[in-house]
Structures are given as structure tokens and as C-alpha cells.
Coordinates of C-alpha atoms and ligand atoms in Angstrom, one line a residue:
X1 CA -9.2 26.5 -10.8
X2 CA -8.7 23.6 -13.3
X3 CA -6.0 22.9 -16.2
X4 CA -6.4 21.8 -19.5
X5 CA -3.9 19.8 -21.1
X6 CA -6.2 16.8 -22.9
X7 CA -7.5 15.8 -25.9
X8 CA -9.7 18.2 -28.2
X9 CA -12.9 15.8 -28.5
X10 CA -13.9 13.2 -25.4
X11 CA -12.1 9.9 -26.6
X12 CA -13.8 7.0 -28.1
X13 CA -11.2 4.4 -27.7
X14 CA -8.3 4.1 -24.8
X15 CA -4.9 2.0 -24.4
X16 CA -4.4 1.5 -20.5
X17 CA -0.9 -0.3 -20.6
X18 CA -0.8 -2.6 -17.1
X19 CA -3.1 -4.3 -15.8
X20 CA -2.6 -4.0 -12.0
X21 CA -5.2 -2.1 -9.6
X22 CA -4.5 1.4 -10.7
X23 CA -4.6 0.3 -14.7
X24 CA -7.5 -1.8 -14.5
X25 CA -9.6 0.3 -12.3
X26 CA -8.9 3.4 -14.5
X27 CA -10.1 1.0 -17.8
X28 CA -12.7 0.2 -15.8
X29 CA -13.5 4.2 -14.9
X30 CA -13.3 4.8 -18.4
X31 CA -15.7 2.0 -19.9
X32 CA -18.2 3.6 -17.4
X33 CA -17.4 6.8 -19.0
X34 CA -18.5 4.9 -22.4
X35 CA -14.7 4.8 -23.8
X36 CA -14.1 1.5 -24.9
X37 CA -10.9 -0.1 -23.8
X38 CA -7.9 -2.0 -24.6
X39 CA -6.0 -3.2 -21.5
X40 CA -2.4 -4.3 -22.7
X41 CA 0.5 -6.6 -20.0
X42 CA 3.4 -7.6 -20.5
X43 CA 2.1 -10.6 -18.0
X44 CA -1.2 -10.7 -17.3
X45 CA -3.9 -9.3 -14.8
X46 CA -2.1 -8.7 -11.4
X47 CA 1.4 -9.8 -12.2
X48 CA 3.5 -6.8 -10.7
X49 CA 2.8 -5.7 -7.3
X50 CA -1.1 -5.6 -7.5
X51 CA -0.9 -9.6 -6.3
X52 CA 0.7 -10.3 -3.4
X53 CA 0.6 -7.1 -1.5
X54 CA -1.2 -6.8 2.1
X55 CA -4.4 -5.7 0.9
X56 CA -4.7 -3.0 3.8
X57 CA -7.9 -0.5 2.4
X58 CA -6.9 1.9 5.1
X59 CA -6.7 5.3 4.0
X60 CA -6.0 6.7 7.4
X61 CA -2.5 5.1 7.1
X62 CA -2.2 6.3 3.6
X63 CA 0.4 9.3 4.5
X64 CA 3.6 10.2 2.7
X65 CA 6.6 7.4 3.1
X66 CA 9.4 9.9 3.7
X67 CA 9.1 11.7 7.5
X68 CA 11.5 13.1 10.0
X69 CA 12.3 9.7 11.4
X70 CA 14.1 8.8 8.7
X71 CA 17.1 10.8 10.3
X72 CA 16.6 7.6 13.2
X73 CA 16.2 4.6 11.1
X74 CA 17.8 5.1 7.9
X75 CA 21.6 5.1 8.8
X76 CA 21.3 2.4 11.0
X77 CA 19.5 0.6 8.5
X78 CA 22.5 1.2 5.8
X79 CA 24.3 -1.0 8.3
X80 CA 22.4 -3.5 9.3
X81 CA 21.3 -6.1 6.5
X82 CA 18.6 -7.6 8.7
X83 CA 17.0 -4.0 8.7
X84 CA 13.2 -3.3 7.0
X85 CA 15.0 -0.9 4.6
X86 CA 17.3 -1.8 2.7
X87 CA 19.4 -0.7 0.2
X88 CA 21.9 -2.2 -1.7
X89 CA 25.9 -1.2 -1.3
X90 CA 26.1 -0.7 -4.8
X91 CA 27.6 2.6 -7.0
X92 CA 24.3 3.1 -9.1
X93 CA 23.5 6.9 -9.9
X94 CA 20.1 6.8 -10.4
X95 CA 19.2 5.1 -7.3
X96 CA 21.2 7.6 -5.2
X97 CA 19.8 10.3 -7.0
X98 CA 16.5 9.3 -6.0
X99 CA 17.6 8.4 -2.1
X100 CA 18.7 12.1 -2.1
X101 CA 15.1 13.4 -3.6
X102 CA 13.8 11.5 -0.9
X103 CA 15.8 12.3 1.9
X104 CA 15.1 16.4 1.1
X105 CA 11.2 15.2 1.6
X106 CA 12.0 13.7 5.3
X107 CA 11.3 16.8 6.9
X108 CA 7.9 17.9 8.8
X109 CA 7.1 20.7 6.3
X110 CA 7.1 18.2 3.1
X111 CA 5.3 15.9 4.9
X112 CA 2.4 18.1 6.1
X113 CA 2.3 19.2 2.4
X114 CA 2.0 15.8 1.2
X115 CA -0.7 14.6 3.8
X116 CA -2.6 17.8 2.9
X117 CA -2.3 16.6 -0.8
X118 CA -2.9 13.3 -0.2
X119 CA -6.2 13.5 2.1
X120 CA -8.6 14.3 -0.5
X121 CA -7.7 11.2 -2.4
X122 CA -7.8 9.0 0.6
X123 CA -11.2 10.7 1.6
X124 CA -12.8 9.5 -1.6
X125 CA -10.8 5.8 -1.2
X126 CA -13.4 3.6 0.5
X127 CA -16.5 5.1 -1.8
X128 CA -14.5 4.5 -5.0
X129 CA -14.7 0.4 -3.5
X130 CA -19.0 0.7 -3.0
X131 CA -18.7 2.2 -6.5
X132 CA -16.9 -0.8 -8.0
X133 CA -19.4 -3.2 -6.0
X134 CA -22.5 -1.7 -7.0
X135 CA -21.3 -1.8 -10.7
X136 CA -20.5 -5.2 -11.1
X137 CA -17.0 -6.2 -9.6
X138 CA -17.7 -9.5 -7.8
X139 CA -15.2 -9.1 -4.9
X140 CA -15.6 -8.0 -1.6
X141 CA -14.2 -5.5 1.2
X142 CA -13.9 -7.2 4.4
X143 CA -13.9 -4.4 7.5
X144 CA -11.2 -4.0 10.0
X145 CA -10.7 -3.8 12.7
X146 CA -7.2 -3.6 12.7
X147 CA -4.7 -5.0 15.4
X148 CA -1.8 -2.7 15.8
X149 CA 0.7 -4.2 18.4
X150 CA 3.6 -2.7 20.4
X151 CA 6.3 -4.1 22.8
X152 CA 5.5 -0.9 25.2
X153 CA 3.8 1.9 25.2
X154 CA 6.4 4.3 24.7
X155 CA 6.8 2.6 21.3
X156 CA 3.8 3.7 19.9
X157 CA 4.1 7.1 20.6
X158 CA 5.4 7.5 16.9
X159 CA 2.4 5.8 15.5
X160 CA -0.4 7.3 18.0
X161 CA 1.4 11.1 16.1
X162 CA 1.4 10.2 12.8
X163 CA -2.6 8.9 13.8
X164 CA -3.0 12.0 14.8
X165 CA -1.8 14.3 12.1
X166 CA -3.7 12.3 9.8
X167 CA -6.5 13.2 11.1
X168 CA -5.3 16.7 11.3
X169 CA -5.0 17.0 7.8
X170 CA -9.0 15.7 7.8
X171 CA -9.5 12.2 7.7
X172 CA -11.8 10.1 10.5
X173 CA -9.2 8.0 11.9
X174 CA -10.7 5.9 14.9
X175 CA -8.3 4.2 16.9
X176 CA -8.5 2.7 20.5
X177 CA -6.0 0.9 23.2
X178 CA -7.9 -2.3 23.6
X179 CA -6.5 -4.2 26.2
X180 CA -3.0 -5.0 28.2
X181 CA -1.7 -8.7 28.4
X182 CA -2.3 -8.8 32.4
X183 CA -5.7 -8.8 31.9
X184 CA -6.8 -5.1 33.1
X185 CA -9.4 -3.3 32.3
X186 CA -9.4 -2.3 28.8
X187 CA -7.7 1.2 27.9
X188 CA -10.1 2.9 25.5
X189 CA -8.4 6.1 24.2
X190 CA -10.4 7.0 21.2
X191 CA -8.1 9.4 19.3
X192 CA -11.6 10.9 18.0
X193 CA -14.8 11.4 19.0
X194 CA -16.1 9.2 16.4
X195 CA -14.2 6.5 17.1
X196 CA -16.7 3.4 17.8
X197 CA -19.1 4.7 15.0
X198 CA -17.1 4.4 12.4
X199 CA -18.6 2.2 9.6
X200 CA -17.9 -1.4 10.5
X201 CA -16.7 -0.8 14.0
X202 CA -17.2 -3.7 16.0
X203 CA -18.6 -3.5 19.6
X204 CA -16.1 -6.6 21.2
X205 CA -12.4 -7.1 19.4
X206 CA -10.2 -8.9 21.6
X207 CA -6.4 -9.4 21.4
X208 CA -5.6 -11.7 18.7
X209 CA -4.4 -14.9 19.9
X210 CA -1.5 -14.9 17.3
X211 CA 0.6 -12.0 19.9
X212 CA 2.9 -13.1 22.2
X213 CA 2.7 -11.4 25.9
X214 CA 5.7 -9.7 24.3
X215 CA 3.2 -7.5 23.1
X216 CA 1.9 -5.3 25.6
X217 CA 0.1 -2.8 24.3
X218 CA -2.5 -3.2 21.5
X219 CA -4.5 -0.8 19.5
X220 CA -7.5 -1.7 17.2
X221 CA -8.1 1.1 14.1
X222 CA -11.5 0.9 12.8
X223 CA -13.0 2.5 9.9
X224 CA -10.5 0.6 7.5
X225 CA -11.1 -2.7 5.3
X226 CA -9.2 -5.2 3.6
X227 CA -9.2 -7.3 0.7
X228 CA -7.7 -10.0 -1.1
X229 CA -5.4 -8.3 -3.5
X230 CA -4.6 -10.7 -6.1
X231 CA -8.5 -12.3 -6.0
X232 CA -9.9 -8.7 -6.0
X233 CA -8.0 -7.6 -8.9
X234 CA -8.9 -10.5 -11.1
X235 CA -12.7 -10.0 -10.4
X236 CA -11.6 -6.3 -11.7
X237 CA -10.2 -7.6 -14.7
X238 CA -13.1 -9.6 -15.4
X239 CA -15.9 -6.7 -14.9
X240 CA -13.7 -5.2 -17.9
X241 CA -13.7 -8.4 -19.7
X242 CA -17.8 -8.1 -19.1
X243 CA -18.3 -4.8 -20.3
X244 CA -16.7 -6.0 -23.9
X245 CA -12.8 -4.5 -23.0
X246 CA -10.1 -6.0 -24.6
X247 CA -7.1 -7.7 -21.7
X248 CA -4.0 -8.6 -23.9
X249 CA -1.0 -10.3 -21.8
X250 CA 2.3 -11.1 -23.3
X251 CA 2.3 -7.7 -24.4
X252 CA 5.5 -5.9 -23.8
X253 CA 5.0 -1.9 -24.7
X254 CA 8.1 -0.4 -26.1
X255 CA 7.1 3.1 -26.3
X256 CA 4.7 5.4 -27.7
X257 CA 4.0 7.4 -31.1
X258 CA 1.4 10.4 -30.0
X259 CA 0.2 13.1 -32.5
X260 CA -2.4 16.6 -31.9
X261 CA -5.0 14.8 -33.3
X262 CA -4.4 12.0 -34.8
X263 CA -4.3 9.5 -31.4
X264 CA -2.0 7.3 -29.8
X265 CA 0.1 4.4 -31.0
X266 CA 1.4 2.2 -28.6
X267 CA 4.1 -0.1 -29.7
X268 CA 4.3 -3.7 -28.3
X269 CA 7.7 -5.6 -28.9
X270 CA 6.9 -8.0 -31.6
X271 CA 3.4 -7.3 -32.4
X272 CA 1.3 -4.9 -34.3
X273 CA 0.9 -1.1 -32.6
X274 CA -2.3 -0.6 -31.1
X275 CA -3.8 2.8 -32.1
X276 CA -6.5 4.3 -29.6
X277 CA -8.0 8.0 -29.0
X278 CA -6.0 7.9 -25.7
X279 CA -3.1 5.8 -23.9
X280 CA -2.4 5.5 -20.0
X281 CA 0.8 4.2 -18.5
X282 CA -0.3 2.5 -15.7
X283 CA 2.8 0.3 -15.5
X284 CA 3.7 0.3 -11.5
X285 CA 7.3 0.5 -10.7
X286 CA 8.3 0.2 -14.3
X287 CA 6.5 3.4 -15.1
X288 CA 10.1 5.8 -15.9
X289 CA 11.3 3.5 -19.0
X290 CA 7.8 4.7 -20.9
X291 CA 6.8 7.5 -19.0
X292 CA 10.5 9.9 -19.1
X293 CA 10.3 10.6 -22.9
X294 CA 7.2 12.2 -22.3
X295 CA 8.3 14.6 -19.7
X296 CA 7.8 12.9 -16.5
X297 CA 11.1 13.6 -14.7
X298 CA 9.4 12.4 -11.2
X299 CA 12.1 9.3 -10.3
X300 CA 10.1 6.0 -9.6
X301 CA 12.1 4.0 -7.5
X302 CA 10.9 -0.1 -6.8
X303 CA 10.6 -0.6 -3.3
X304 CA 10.7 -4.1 -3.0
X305 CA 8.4 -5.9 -0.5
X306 CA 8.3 -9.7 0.2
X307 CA 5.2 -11.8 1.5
X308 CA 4.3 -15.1 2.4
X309 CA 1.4 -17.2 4.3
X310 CA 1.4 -19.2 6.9
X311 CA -1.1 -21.3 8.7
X312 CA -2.3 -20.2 11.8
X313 CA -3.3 -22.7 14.5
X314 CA -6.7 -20.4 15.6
X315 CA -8.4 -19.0 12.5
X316 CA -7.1 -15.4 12.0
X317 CA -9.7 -13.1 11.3
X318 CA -8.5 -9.4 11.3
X319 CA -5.3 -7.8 10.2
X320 CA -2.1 -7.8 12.3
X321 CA 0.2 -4.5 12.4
X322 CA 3.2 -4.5 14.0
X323 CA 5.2 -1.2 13.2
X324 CA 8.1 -1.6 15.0
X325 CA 9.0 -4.2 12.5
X326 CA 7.3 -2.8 9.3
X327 CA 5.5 -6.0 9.0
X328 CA 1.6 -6.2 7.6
X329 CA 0.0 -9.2 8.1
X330 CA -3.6 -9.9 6.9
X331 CA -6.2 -13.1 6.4
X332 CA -5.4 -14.3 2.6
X333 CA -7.4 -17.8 1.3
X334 CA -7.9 -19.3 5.0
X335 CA -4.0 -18.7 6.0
X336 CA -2.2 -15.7 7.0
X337 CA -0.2 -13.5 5.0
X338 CA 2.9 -11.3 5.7
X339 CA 4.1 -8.9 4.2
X340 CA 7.4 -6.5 4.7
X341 CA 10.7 -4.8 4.1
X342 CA 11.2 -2.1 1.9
X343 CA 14.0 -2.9 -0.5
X344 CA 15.4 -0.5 -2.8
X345 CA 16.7 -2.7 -5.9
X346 CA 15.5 -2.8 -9.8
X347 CA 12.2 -4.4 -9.8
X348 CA 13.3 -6.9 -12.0
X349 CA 16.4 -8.0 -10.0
X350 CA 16.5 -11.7 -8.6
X351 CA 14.4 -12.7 -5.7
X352 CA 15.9 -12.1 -2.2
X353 CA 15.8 -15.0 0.2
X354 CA 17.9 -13.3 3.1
X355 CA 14.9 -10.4 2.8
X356 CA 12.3 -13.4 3.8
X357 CA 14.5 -14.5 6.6
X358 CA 15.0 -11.0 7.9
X359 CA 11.1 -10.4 8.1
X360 CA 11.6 -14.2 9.7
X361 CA 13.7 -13.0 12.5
X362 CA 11.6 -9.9 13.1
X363 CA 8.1 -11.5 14.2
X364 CA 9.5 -14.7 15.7
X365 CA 9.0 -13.7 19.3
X366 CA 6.1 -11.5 19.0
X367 CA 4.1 -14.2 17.2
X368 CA 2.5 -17.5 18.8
X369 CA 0.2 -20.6 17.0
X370 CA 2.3 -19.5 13.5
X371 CA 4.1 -22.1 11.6
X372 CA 6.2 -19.3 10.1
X373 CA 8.4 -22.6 8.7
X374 CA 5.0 -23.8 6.7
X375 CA 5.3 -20.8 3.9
X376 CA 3.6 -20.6 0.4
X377 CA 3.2 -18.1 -1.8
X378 CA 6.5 -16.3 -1.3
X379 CA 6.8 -13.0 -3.5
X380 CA 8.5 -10.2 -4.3
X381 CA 6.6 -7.2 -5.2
X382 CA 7.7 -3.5 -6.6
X383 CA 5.8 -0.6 -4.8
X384 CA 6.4 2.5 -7.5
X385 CA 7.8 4.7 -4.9
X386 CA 8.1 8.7 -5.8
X387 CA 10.5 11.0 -3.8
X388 CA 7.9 13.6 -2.8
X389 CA 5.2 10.7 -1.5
X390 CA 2.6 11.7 -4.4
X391 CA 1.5 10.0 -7.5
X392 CA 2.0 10.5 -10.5
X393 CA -1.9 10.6 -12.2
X394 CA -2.7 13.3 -15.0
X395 CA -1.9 14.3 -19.0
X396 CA 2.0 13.8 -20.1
X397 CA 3.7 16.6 -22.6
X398 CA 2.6 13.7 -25.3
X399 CA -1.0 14.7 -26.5
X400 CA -3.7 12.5 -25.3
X401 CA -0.8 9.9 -23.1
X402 CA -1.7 9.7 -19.5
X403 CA -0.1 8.2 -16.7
X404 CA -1.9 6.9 -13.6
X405 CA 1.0 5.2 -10.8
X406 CA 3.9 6.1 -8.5
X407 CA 1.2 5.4 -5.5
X408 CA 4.1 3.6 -3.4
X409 CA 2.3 1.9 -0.5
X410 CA -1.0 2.9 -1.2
X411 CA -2.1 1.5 -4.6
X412 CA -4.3 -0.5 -3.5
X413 CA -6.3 1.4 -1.1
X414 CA -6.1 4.7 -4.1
X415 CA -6.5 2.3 -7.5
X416 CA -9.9 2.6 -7.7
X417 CA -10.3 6.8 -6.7
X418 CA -7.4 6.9 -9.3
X419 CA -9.2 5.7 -12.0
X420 CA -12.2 7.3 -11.5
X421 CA -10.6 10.8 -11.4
X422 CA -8.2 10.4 -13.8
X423 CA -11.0 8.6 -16.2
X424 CA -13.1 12.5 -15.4
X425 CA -9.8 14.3 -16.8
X426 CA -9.2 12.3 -20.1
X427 CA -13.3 12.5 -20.9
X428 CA -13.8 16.2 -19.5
X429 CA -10.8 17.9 -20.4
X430 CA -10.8 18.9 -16.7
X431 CA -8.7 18.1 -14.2
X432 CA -10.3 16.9 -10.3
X433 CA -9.5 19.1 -7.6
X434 CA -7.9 15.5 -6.0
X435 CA -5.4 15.1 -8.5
X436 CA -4.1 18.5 -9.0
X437 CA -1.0 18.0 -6.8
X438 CA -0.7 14.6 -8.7
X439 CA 0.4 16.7 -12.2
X440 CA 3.3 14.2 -13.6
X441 CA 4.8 17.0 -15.0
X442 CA 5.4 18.8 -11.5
Ligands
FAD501 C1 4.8 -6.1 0.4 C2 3.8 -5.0 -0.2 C3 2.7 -4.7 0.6 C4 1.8 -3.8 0.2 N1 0.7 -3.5 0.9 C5 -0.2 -2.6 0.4 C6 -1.5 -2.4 1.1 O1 -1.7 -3.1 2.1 N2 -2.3 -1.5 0.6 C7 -2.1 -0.7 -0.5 O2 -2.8 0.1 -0.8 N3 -0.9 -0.9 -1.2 C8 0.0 -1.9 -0.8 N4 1.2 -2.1 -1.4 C9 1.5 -1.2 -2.6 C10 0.7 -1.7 -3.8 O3 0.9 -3.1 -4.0 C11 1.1 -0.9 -5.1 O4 1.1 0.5 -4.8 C12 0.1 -1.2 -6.2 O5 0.0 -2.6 -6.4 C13 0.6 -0.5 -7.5 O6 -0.3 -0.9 -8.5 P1 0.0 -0.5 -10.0 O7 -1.2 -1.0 -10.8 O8 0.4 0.9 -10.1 O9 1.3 -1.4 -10.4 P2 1.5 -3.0 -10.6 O10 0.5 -3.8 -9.9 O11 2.9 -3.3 -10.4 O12 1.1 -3.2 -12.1 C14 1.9 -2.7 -13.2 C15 1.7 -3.7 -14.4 O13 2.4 -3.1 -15.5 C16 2.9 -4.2 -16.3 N5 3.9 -3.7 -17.1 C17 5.1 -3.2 -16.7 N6 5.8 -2.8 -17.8 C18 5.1 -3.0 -18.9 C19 5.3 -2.9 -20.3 N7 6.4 -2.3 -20.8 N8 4.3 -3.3 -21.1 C20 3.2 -3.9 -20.7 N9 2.9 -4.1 -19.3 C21 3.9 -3.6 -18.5 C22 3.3 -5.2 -15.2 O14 3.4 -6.5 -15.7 C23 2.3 -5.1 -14.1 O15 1.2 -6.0 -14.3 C24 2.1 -3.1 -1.1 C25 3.2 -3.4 -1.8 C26 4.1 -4.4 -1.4 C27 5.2 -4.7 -2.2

């Protein structure tokens, strides 16, 4: 069954406000489509948290943010400042408004409905990357494997389930015990039969040399890739650039004018409206302060994350997990980036050092041959977090005004399957099957 709630006529013309993955690859979906595009920032290309994310392409991980656990980890974290969530002691109504959405999602029946509505979009996720290749984007995927690393085995039993339900749900998820610190015989424990065929499995991975003996047991996940985030989106940018679309930054959208028939007209704070066919909000965490007057009640909350790279004394050459801490780390430009906390504060709120030095404290003694004292690039970055775990991709109550975010942890790894379903909606009329449970009117 499919919905209707789109322009008339196909659109000639489009207004894709931000310019991060999920904007950028849906302009891009769109020029393919033959709309032609305007691509409006109030930055420029990558400037929110498209740039210094951890560039993970690994749709088997891509699963709702809220689960039963929270119960475990979330009080403790309210009292611990050093904690990988955190939220600030602060009366603001509309953040605890959204903790309390989320919290009613922490429960194994929500999550099993959001894993079952997220797994045809993740399916699709590593395709939607060949697509972008073949066409013209000059950046690449690198393929896993993935390094996941635990203190004992009993603490990745949490991690080994959610593995598992993902692939419940219907996803290929191949994941193997690869060796033990003592030097034993390698523990293969392929969670599926696949697991060694996936596409860009590697017959020999080894322990990486960055993981103390603190770290007993380690897993490698194949299947996945990774890219460089910032790098990969600027390359996207510039296949739009190619294809004759339009990338305006400094250009601050105040809201939106939308009439049956008569277009869009997006108003940008001191500058002439731009008028197109069709408009998408693609604006990340910022998405409610355009996005609301249409009808999109959905709360998007910034969870902050912070990263920074480090040189490595032995060149690092696959991703490093370690989920006990919540900290991502991944090859970035010849160093190693990581990349943590979840931090639920304004997305435009100050930078916060003591969130650096907690993601400090939690690797120190399961990492070795990292200067974590040499650090560039720190960032903070806002992942547009929704209670329920879904996006928010589809038609608003404004005629022809999309929006395409609220992807949380997964924008990267969804951008470019975004964009090309949502850029089959606003040309057909006709909603994918994918995005259904996406509707940011639900
Ligand atoms: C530490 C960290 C690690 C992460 N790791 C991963 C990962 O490994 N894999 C993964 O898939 N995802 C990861 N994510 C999540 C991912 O970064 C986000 O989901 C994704 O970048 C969201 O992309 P977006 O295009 O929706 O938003 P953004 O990249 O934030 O882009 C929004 C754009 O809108 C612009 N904008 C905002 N308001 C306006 C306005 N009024 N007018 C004009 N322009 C405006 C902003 O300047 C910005 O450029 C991570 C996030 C963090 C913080």
C-alpha cells in the first residue's frame, strides 16, 4: 500500500536546506531524478555533525538507541559526570519531555518494532554507497573488519544479543571471536553461517596492537565499511556542484512560505527567498525550529558526541569498538580518531572540555602505542536523536516541504538510502515501502 501526500506534477526545481550527508545525498538523489537543485547552509558543506563523526558504514549496528538496558545505565549515569550519557542537571521542559518519550521506547517490544522498521533501510545502506561510486562521487568505502573489544567475556554478552536480534529482524551480520590475549587458539564463533563470506571479509585479522591485555576477548564484525566522514561528504558536495547544483553557505533559513500549487519559498535571514517546486529540511539536530510549524511534532533532541585524533605508534588500519565505554574509534587522514559520549544539551551550547576528558579516562588503560595527550581535531557534533529510534524522512502537512533527518547514530551509514528513497517520493508521488514507518507526521 502506498500514500500520497506530494506535489501534483514531478518537480522541476528543489530547495534541500543543509548540506550534511542526508541533505546532500538527497540533492544528489534528486539531480539524478533530473530535478535541478539548490542546496542552501547556514555554514557550509559538512558543518554540523556530518564532519567529525566515526564514519562506521555498519548497518548491522544500525538498531534503535533506546533498549531495555537503559533501566541499568541511565540512573547511574544521572550521577556520575564521567558517565557516556550525560545529561545536564538543569529544569528545561522540553528536554525532559523528550527523556520521558524516550524512556517509554526502552522496552523490548518498541525495540523489536523499531529494528523491524529500521532493517529495510539498513538492507539497502551499503548499495546506496556503490550507487554514489559508480555515478560520480570521488570518495571511497574502506571494508571492515571491525575490532570489537571486551574486558571479559561475560561483558559482551549484551553486544553478542543485540548481534543477534539484528540479524533476527534480517540483516547478514557476521561476527567472529578472534583470538584471546594468552595466545590460544583462536575462538571462531560465527554468529551466522555466512560469516567469512561476507563481502570484504578478510581471511587473517589479528588483534590490533593498539588493545591492552586488559582486553581479553575480541570480536571482529565483517560485512561493514568505513569512510572518512568529513572528506566523503565534501566529494558529495562536489558531485552536486558537477552536475550544475547550486551550494549556498552563510545561508540561515528562517522558515518557510508553501502554497497547493504555487511552490515553496524558503526564507533565508537577510537574503532574498528562494522559490523552488519543492523544499527539504535536511537540517540535522536543528530540524524542530523549521520542521514543527509544519506538523512534525516528533521531538529531536542533539545528542552531543565529541572526537578527536591521535597518533598511533603502529599504523592503525581497521576500526576499534569498545562498547563498554561507548567509544568508536576509526583510521581518519593517517591518525586515529575517537569518538564518544552521548550528551544531551542544545546543539549550539558551548563546547565541553570535561566531556573529552571523560572519553580520556575511559580508554586510558585499555589502549597502548596512543598518544591520547597529542589531540587535533577536537569536535563537538549533534546526532538528531528521535524518541522512537526512527527518522523522520517523508512529505510535511506544508504542500511540497519535505523533511529528510532525525537518523541519530546512523546518518551516515542511512544518508545516501535516505536520499534516494525520499528523492522516489517527492518525483513519484509514491512513498517506498522503506520509509513508510519514517512518516514525520506519525
Ligand atoms: C561522535 C559521533 C559519532 C557518530 N558516528 C557515526 C557513525 O559512525 N556512523 C553513522 O552513520 N553516524 C554517526 N553519527 C551520526 C551522524 O553523524 C549523524 O546522524 C549525521 O551526520 C546526520 O546528518 P544530517 O545531514 O542529518 O545532519 P548534519 O550533518 O548535522 O547537517 C545539518 C546541516 O544543517 C545546517 N543547518 C542547520 N540549521 C540550518 C538553517 N536554519 N539554515 C540553513 N542550514 C541549517 C547545519 O549547518 C548543518 O550543516 C555520529 C555522530 C556523532 C556526534
Amino acid at each position: 500500500m502506498t500514500t500520497s501526500r506530494t506535489t501534483p506534477r514531478s518537480p522541476r526545481t528543489a530547495v534541500v536546506v543543509g548540506a550534511g550527508m542526508v541533505g546532500l545525498a538527497t540533492a544528489w538523489h534528486l539531480q539524478r531524478r533530473g530535478v535541478e537543485v539548490t542546496v542552501l547552509d547556514r555554514e557550509g558543506v559538512a558543518a554540523g555533525s556530518s564532519w567529525g563523526n566515526a564514519g562506521w558504514l555498519t548497518p548491522g549496528m544500525a538498531m534503535p538507541l533506546a533498549d531495555p538496558t537503559l533501566w541499568t545505565y541511565a540512573p547511574k549515569a544521572l550521577l556520575d559526570p564521567a558517565a557516556p550519557l550525560h545529561v545536564p542537571a538543569r529544569l528545561d521542559p522540553r528536554l525532559w519531555s523528550f527523556l520521558a518519550r524516550f524512556a517509554t521506547h526502552a522496552t523490548q517490544r518498541a525495540w523489536d518494532r523499531a529494528m523491524a522498521a529500521l532493517t529495510p533501510i539498513d538492507r539497502l545502506a551499503l548499495d546506496a554507497f556503490d550507487e554514489l561510486a559508480a555515478h560520480g562521487v570521488a570518495a571511497r568505502t574502506t571494508p571492515g573488519p571491525f575490532m570489537i573489544g571486551f574486558e571479559h567475556e561475560k561483558q559482551a554478552a549484551p553486544f553478542l544479543h543485540e548481534i543477534a536480534q539484528v540479524e533476527a529482524a534480517g540483516q547478514v551480520v557476521p561476527l567472529r571471536r578472534i583470538d584471546r590475549p594468552d595466545g590460544a587458539a583462536p575462538l571462531p564463533g560465527p554468529t551466522h553461517p555466512d560469516a567469512g563470506r561476507a563481502p570484504g571479509a578478510s581471511d587473517a585479522v589479528g588483534r590490533p596492537a593498539q588493545l591492552t591485555d586488559r582486553v581479553r576477548a575480541v570480536y571482529a564484525l565483517e560485512g561493514q565499511r568505513f569512510i572518512e566522514p568529513g572528506p566523503y561528504v565534501g566529494a558529495l558536495g562536489d558531485a552536486v556542484r558537477a552536475r550544475g547544483g547550486r551550494i549556498v553557505t552563510g545561508a540561515t533559513v528562517t522558515g518557510l512560505r508553501a502554497q497547493e500549487g504555487r511552490g515553496v519559498q524558503v526564507l533565508v535571514d537577510g537574503q532574498d527567498p528562494v522559490v523552488a517546486d519543492v523544499a527539504v529540511l535536511a537540517t540535522g539536530a536543528w530540524l524542530p525550529g523549521l520542521a514543527e510549524p509544519l506538523g512534525v511534532r516528533t521531538l529531536v533532541q542533539a545528542g552531543r558526541g565529541y572526537s578527536f585524533t591521535v597518533k598511533t605508534d603502529l599504523p592503525v588500519e581497521q576500526p576499534i569498538y569498545l562498547p563498554s565505554r561507548r567509544v568508536a574509534c576509526t583510521p581518519y587522514q593517517g591518525r586515529f580518531r575517537i569518538a564518544g559520549t552521548m550528551e544531551f544539551r542544545g546543539p549550539d551550547e558551548p563546547f565541553q572540555p570535561r566531556r573529552i576528558d571523560a572519553i580520556l579516562a575511559s580508554v586510558r588503560d585499555l589502549f597502548q602505542g596512543v598518544d591520547l595527550d597529542d589531540r587535533h581535531d577536537e569536535w563537538v557534533g549533534s546526532r538528531p536523536v528521535t524518541p522512537d529510534g526512527l527518522p523522520l524522512v517523508g512529505a510535511t502537512r506544508a504542500p511540497g516541504v519535505y523533511v529528510a533527518g532525525g537518523h541519530g547514530m546512523w546518518g551516515m551509514v542511512l544518508g545516501p538510502a535516505t536520499g534516494r528513497l525520499l528523492a522516489e517520493q517527492i518525483v513519484t508521488g509514491t512513498v517506498p515501502q522503506e520509509i513508510r514507518a519514517f512518516d514525520p507526521l506519525r
